Amino acid sequence: MSTPDAAPDVIVVMGVAGTGKTTIGPLVAAELGVPYAEGDDFHPPANIAKMTAGVPLDDADRGPWLDAIGAWAHDRAGRGGVVSSSALKRAYRDRLRAAAPGLVFLHLTGDRALIQARMAERQGHFMPTALLDSQFATLEPLGPDEAGVAVDVAGTPQQIAGRAVAALRALAASGG
């Protein structure tokens, strides 16, 4: 992947709720010409019920969800793909990498006030704004030894996706 158009094989779009994973993920996938999978679709009904009720998920709740995402990523290895997953803790990312070792993470970051405002505007999503604090409390940013890039979510979706693709291509070109 040393060409300027290269990108990592399978990308996990991560970040706290409201950063735009569901908006940016498909744009990045389209730009790279690979399929997109919505991480929320991998949640079992019990997880959705908990979050809808304003109850944060615990690690036991997240295990089967992470395994399902990891299986999708494993199946896409060598063919490419983009999937969203909050992947807030290093242990969650390690679990995903155990299933699909070549994963690269796109960490969508941003100002808490901006993210909260965007969450308040969205319609029909099961994650209430009240859980944003628990998301930030749980978040462990990418470590220097983790393959990935962080991209700020200020701007339009097209601007964010453009910065993300450029950063991912630069990472791939550098061998990271």
Short mmCIF file of C-alpha atoms in Angstrom, two decimals:
data_model
loop_
_atom_site.label_atom_id
_atom_site.label_comp_id
_atom_site.label_asym_id
_atom_site.label_seq_id
_atom_site.Cartn_x
_atom_site.Cartn_y
_atom_site.Cartn_z
CA MET A 1 0.00 0.00 0.00
CA SER A 2 2.61 2.51 -0.98
CA THR A 3 0.63 4.31 -3.67
CA PRO A 4 -0.93 7.70 -2.90
CA ASP A 5 -4.40 6.19 -3.28
CA ALA A 6 -3.71 3.33 -0.89
CA ALA A 7 -5.71 3.00 2.29
CA PRO A 8 -5.75 0.51 5.13
CA ASP A 9 -7.61 -2.74 4.47
CA VAL A 10 -10.34 -2.71 7.14
CA ILE A 11 -11.08 0.48 9.05
CA VAL A 12 -13.01 0.83 12.31
CA VAL A 13 -14.55 4.29 12.72
CA MET A 14 -14.49 4.85 16.47
CA GLY A 15 -15.41 7.54 18.98
CA VAL A 16 -17.97 8.54 21.54
CA ALA A 17 -21.65 8.74 20.62
CA GLY A 18 -22.46 11.74 18.48
CA THR A 19 -19.11 12.10 16.73
CA GLY A 20 -20.65 11.09 13.42
CA LYS A 21 -19.52 7.50 12.99
CA THR A 22 -22.72 6.64 11.11
CA THR A 23 -22.38 9.71 8.88
CA ILE A 24 -18.63 9.68 8.25
CA GLY A 25 -18.20 5.90 7.94
CA PRO A 26 -20.26 5.54 4.75
CA LEU A 27 -18.58 8.60 3.20
CA VAL A 28 -15.13 7.17 3.90
CA ALA A 29 -16.19 3.75 2.58
CA ALA A 30 -17.59 5.31 -0.60
CA GLU A 31 -14.40 7.29 -1.19
CA LEU A 32 -12.34 4.13 -0.74
CA GLY A 33 -14.72 1.96 -2.79
CA VAL A 34 -15.36 -0.57 -0.03
CA PRO A 35 -18.50 -1.66 1.87
CA TYR A 36 -19.67 -0.03 5.08
CA ALA A 37 -21.22 -1.84 8.05
CA GLU A 38 -23.12 0.03 10.76
CA GLY A 39 -21.81 -1.07 14.15
CA ASP A 40 -25.14 -0.44 15.87
CA ASP A 41 -26.65 -3.19 13.70
CA PHE A 42 -24.42 -5.73 15.47
CA HIS A 43 -25.93 -4.98 18.92
CA PRO A 44 -28.21 -7.63 20.35
CA PRO A 45 -31.71 -6.40 21.27
CA ALA A 46 -30.88 -6.46 25.00
CA ASN A 47 -28.09 -3.90 24.47
CA ILE A 48 -30.37 -1.58 22.53
CA ALA A 49 -33.02 -1.87 25.26
CA LYS A 50 -30.47 -0.94 27.94
CA MET A 51 -29.17 2.08 26.02
CA THR A 52 -32.69 3.22 25.14
CA ALA A 53 -33.47 3.16 28.87
CA GLY A 54 -30.39 5.33 29.54
CA VAL A 55 -28.38 2.49 31.08
CA PRO A 56 -24.73 2.34 29.95
CA LEU A 57 -23.47 -0.98 28.64
CA ASP A 58 -20.88 -2.86 30.66
CA ASP A 59 -18.03 -4.99 29.34
CA ALA A 60 -20.16 -8.17 29.47
CA ASP A 61 -22.77 -6.47 27.27
CA ARG A 62 -20.16 -5.35 24.78
CA GLY A 63 -18.40 -8.71 24.37
CA PRO A 64 -20.81 -10.37 21.91
CA TRP A 65 -21.19 -7.06 20.03
CA LEU A 66 -17.42 -6.66 19.64
CA ASP A 67 -17.09 -10.30 18.57
CA ALA A 68 -19.73 -9.81 15.85
CA ILE A 69 -17.94 -6.70 14.56
CA GLY A 70 -14.60 -8.53 14.72
CA ALA A 71 -16.05 -11.42 12.71
CA TRP A 72 -17.28 -9.00 10.03
CA ALA A 73 -13.86 -7.33 9.90
CA HIS A 74 -12.14 -10.72 9.69
CA ASP A 75 -14.37 -11.71 6.78
CA ARG A 76 -13.48 -8.46 4.97
CA ALA A 77 -9.70 -8.92 5.37
CA GLY A 78 -7.99 -8.64 2.01
CA ARG A 79 -11.09 -7.09 0.44
CA GLY A 80 -11.45 -3.92 2.53
CA GLY A 81 -14.28 -2.44 4.48
CA VAL A 82 -15.31 0.23 6.95
CA VAL A 83 -17.29 -0.52 10.11
CA SER A 84 -18.34 1.73 12.96
CA SER A 85 -17.81 0.84 16.61
CA SER A 86 -17.36 3.14 19.56
CA ALA A 87 -14.29 1.01 20.52
CA LEU A 88 -13.84 3.32 23.50
CA LYS A 89 -11.41 1.16 25.50
CA ARG A 90 -8.05 -0.24 24.48
CA ALA A 91 -9.30 -3.67 25.58
CA TYR A 92 -12.19 -3.41 23.10
CA ARG A 93 -9.82 -2.49 20.29
CA ASP A 94 -7.50 -5.33 21.29
CA ARG A 95 -10.47 -7.72 21.09
CA LEU A 96 -11.31 -6.44 17.61
CA ARG A 97 -7.66 -6.74 16.52
CA ALA A 98 -7.55 -10.32 17.85
CA ALA A 99 -10.34 -11.18 15.40
CA ALA A 100 -8.89 -9.12 12.52
CA PRO A 101 -5.22 -8.29 13.13
CA GLY A 102 -4.83 -5.75 10.30
CA LEU A 103 -7.48 -3.33 11.59
CA VAL A 104 -6.83 0.40 11.51
CA PHE A 105 -8.83 2.80 13.66
CA LEU A 106 -10.24 6.15 12.58
CA HIS A 107 -10.89 7.98 15.86
CA LEU A 108 -13.42 10.77 15.42
CA THR A 109 -12.71 13.36 18.09
CA GLY A 110 -14.19 16.70 18.98
CA ASP A 111 -15.30 19.29 21.42
CA ARG A 112 -17.82 17.93 23.92
CA ALA A 113 -20.23 20.85 23.41
CA LEU A 114 -20.27 20.29 19.64
CA ILE A 115 -20.86 16.56 20.05
CA GLN A 116 -23.64 17.11 22.58
CA ALA A 117 -25.34 19.62 20.27
CA ARG A 118 -25.21 17.14 17.38
CA MET A 119 -26.62 14.37 19.57
CA ALA A 120 -29.49 16.62 20.63
CA GLU A 121 -30.38 17.27 16.96
CA ARG A 122 -30.52 13.69 15.75
CA GLN A 123 -33.82 11.90 15.44
CA GLY A 124 -34.71 8.31 16.14
CA HIS A 125 -31.44 7.14 17.68
CA PHE A 126 -31.53 4.95 20.77
CA MET A 127 -28.51 6.56 22.49
CA PRO A 128 -29.68 9.42 24.72
CA THR A 129 -27.56 12.52 25.31
CA ALA A 130 -27.53 11.61 29.02
CA LEU A 131 -25.06 8.80 28.28
CA LEU A 132 -22.47 11.12 26.71
CA ASP A 133 -20.68 11.66 30.03
CA SER A 134 -20.29 7.90 30.50
CA GLN A 135 -18.88 7.66 26.97
CA PHE A 136 -16.24 10.33 27.64
CA ALA A 137 -15.41 8.74 31.00
CA THR A 138 -14.85 5.38 29.31
CA LEU A 139 -12.87 6.71 26.31
CA GLU A 140 -9.23 5.70 26.09
CA PRO A 141 -7.73 7.49 23.06
CA LEU A 142 -5.60 5.53 20.63
CA GLY A 143 -2.18 4.68 22.02
CA PRO A 144 0.97 5.45 20.05
CA ASP A 145 1.38 1.74 19.33
CA GLU A 146 -2.12 1.39 17.83
CA ALA A 147 -2.56 1.67 14.07
CA GLY A 148 -4.87 4.57 13.46
CA VAL A 149 -5.49 8.25 13.05
CA ALA A 150 -7.53 10.85 14.95
CA VAL A 151 -9.65 13.33 13.01
CA ASP A 152 -11.54 16.28 14.48
CA VAL A 153 -15.28 16.37 13.74
CA ALA A 154 -15.56 20.13 13.26
CA GLY A 155 -16.89 21.05 9.81
CA THR A 156 -19.22 19.45 7.32
CA PRO A 157 -19.42 15.69 6.89
CA GLN A 158 -17.65 16.01 3.52
CA GLN A 159 -14.80 18.00 5.10
CA ILE A 160 -14.42 15.50 7.93
CA ALA A 161 -14.50 12.53 5.55
CA GLY A 162 -11.96 14.23 3.29
CA ARG A 163 -9.56 14.77 6.20
CA ALA A 164 -10.13 11.19 7.32
CA VAL A 165 -9.38 9.64 3.92
CA ALA A 166 -6.28 11.80 3.54
CA ALA A 167 -5.03 10.78 6.99
CA LEU A 168 -5.76 7.09 6.36
CA ARG A 169 -3.97 7.18 3.01
CA ALA A 170 -0.99 8.91 4.58
CA LEU A 171 -0.90 6.26 7.30
CA ALA A 172 -1.03 3.46 4.71
CA ALA A 173 1.67 5.10 2.60
CA SER A 174 3.93 5.36 5.65
CA GLY A 175 3.53 1.65 6.33
CA GLY A 176 1.56 2.33 9.56
#
